[in-house]
PDB file of C-alpha atoms in Angstrom:
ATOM      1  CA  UNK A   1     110.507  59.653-223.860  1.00 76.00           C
ATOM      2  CA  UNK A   2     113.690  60.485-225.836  1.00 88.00           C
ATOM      3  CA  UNK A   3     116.963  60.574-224.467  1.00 92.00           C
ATOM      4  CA  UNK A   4     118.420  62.983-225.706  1.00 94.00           C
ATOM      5  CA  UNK A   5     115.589  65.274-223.429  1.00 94.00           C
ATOM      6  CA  UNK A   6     116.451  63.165-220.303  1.00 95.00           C
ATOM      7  CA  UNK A   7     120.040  63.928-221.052  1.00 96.00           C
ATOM      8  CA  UNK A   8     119.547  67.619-220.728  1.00 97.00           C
ATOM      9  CA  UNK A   9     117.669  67.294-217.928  1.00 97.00           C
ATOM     10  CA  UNK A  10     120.395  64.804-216.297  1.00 97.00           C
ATOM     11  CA  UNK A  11     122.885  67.748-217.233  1.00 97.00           C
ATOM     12  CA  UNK A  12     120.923  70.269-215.894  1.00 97.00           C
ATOM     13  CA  UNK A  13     120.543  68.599-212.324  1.00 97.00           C
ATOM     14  CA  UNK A  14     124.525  68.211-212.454  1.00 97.00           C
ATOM     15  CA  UNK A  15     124.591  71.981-212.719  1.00 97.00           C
ATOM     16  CA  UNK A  16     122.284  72.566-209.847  1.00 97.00           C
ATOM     17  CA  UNK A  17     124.920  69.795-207.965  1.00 97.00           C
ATOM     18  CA  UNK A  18     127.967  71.653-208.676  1.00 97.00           C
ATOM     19  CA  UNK A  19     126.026  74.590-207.512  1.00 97.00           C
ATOM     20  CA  UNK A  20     124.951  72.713-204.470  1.00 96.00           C
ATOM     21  CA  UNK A  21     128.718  71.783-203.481  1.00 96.00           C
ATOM     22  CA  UNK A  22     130.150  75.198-204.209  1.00 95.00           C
ATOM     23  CA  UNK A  23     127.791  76.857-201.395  1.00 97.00           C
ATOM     24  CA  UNK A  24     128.414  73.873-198.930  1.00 95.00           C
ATOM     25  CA  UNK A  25     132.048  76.036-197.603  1.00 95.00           C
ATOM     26  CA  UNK A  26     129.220  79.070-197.050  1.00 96.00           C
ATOM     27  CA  UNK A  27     126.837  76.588-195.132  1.00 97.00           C
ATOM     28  CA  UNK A  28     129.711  75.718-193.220  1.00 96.00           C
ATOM     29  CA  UNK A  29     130.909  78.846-192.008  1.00 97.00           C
ATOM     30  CA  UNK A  30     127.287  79.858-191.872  1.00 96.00           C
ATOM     31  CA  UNK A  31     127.020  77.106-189.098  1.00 95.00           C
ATOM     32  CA  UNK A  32     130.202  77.993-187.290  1.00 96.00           C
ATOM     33  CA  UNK A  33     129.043  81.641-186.930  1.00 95.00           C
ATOM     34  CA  UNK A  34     125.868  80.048-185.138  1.00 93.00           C
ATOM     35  CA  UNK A  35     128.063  77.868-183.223  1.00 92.00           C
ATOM     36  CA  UNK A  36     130.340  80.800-182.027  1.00 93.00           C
ATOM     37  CA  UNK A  37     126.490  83.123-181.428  1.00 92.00           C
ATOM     38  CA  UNK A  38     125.246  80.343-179.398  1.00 90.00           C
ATOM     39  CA  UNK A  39     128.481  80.341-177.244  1.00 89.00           C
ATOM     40  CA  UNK A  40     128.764  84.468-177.162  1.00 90.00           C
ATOM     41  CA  UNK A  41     124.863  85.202-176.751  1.00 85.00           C
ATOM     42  CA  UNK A  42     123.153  85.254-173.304  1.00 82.00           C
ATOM     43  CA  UNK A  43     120.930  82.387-172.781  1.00 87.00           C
ATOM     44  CA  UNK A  44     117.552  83.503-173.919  1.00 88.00           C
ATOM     45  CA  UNK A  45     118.804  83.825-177.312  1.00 88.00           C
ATOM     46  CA  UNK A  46     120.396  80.432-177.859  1.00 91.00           C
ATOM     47  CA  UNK A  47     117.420  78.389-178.692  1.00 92.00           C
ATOM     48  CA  UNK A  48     116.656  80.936-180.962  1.00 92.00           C
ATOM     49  CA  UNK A  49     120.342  80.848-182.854  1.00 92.00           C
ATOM     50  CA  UNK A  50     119.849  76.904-182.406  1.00 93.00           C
ATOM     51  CA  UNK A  51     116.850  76.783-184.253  1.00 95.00           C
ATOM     52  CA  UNK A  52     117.946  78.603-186.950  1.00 95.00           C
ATOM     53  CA  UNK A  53     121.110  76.221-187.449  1.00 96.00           C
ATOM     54  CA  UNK A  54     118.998  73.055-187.213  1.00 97.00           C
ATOM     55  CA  UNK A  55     116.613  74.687-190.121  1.00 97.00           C
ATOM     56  CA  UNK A  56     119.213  75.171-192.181  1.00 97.00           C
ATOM     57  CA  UNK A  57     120.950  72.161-192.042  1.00 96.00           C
ATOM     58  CA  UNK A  58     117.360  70.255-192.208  1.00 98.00           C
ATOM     59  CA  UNK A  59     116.398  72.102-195.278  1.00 98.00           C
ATOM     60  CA  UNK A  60     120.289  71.467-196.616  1.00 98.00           C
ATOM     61  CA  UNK A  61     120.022  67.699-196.045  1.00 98.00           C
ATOM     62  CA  UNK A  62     116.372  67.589-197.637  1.00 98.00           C
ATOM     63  CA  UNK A  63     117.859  69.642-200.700  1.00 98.00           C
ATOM     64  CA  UNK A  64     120.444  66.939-201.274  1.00 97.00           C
ATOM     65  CA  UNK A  65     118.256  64.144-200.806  1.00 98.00           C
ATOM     66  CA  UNK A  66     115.771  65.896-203.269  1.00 98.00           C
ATOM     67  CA  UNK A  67     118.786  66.242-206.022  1.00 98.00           C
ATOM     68  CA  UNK A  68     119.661  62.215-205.446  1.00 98.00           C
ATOM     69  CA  UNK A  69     116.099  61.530-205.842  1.00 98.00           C
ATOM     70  CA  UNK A  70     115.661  63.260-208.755  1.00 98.00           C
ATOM     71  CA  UNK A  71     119.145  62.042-210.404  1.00 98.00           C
ATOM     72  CA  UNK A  72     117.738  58.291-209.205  1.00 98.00           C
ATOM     73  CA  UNK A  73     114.692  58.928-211.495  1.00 97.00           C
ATOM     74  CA  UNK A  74     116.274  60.198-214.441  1.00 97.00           C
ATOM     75  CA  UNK A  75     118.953  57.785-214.498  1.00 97.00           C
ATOM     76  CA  UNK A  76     115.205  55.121-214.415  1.00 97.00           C
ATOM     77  CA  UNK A  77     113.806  57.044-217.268  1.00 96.00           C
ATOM     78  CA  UNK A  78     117.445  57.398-219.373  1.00 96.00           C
ATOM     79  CA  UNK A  79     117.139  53.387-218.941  1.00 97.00           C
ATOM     80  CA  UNK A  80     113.305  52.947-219.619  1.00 96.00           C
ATOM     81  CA  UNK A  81     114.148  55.977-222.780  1.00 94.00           C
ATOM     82  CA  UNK A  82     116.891  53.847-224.367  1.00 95.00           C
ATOM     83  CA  UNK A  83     115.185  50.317-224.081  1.00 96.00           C
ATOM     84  CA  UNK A  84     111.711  52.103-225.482  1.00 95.00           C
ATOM     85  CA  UNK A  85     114.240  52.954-228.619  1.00 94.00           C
ATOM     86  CA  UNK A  86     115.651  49.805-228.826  1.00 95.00           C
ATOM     87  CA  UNK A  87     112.736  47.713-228.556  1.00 95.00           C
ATOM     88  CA  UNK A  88     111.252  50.483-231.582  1.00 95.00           C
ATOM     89  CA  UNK A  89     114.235  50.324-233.909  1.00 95.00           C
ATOM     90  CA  UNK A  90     113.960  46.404-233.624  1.00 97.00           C
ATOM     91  CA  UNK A  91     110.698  46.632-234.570  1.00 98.00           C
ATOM     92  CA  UNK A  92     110.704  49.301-237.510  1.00 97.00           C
ATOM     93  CA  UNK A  93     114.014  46.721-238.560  1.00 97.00           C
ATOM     94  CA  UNK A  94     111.686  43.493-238.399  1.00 98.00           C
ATOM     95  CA  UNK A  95     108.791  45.130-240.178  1.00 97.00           C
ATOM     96  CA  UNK A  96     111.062  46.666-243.251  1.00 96.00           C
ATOM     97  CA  UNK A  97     112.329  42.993-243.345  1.00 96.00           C
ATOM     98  CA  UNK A  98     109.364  41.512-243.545  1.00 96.00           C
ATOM     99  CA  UNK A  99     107.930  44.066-246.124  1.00 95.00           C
ATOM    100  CA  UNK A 100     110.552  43.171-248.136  1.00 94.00           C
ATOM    101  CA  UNK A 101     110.529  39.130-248.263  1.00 93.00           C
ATOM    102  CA  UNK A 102     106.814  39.776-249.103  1.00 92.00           C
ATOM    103  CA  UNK A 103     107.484  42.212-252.053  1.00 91.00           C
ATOM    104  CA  UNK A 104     110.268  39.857-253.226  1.00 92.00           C
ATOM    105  CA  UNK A 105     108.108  36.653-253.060  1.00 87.00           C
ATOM    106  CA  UNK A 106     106.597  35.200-256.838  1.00 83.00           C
ATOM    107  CA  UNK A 107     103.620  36.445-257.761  1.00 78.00           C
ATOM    108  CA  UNK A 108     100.380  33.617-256.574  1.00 73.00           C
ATOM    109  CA  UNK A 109      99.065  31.796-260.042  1.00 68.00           C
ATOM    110  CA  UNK A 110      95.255  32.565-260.739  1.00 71.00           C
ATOM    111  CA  UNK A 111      95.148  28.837-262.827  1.00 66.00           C
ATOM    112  CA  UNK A 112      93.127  26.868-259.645  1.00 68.00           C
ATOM    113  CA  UNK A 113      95.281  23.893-261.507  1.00 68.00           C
ATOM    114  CA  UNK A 114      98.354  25.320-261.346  1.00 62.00           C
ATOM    115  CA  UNK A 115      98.105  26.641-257.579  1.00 57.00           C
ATOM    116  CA  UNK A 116      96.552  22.614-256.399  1.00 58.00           C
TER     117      UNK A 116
END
């Protein structure tokens, strides 16, 4: 995974947040309409009105605890992303290292005497 896609992603659930808290003053005056329905509207109605409120809020409260979820699991794979390219880098490091002392080591004699 590279980062730099779980970074966009990261920044693109922070837009849907700030989106998220911006309607939250609607939901809230959304709720106190109901509120004031329930308390104007004849009985029959009121479970009806109540209903409706307890939707919304439920699908509300399941929208935020998607967005957490989903921040929880790309904040997992931004960790999982960075150690992958660490762990890599060290590697690629090592191995050009390695290459290296090999190239740079004397050639091995072809005498049998000279080698014992």
């Amino acid at each position: 995974i590279d980062p730099s896609v779980v970074k966009q992603q990261q920044e693109a659930a922070e837009s849907i947040k700030e989106e998220i808290d911006g309607l939250q003053e609607e939901l809230d005056a959304v709720v106190n309409l109901g509120s004031e329905l329930i308390a104007a509207c004849g009985e029959p109605d009121k479970p009806l009105v109540n209903k409706s409120i307890d939707e919304l809020n439920s699908i509300w409260d399941g929208l935020n605890k998607a967005w957490k979820e989903r921040v929880d699991k790309l904040e997992e794979a931004m960790q999982a992303a960075v150690q992958y390219q660490d762990g890599l880098q060290a590697m690629f490091d090592w191995v050009d290292i390695a290459g290296s002392k090999l190239t740079s080591m004397s050639p091995v004699g072809t005498d049998l005497e000279t080698v014992k």
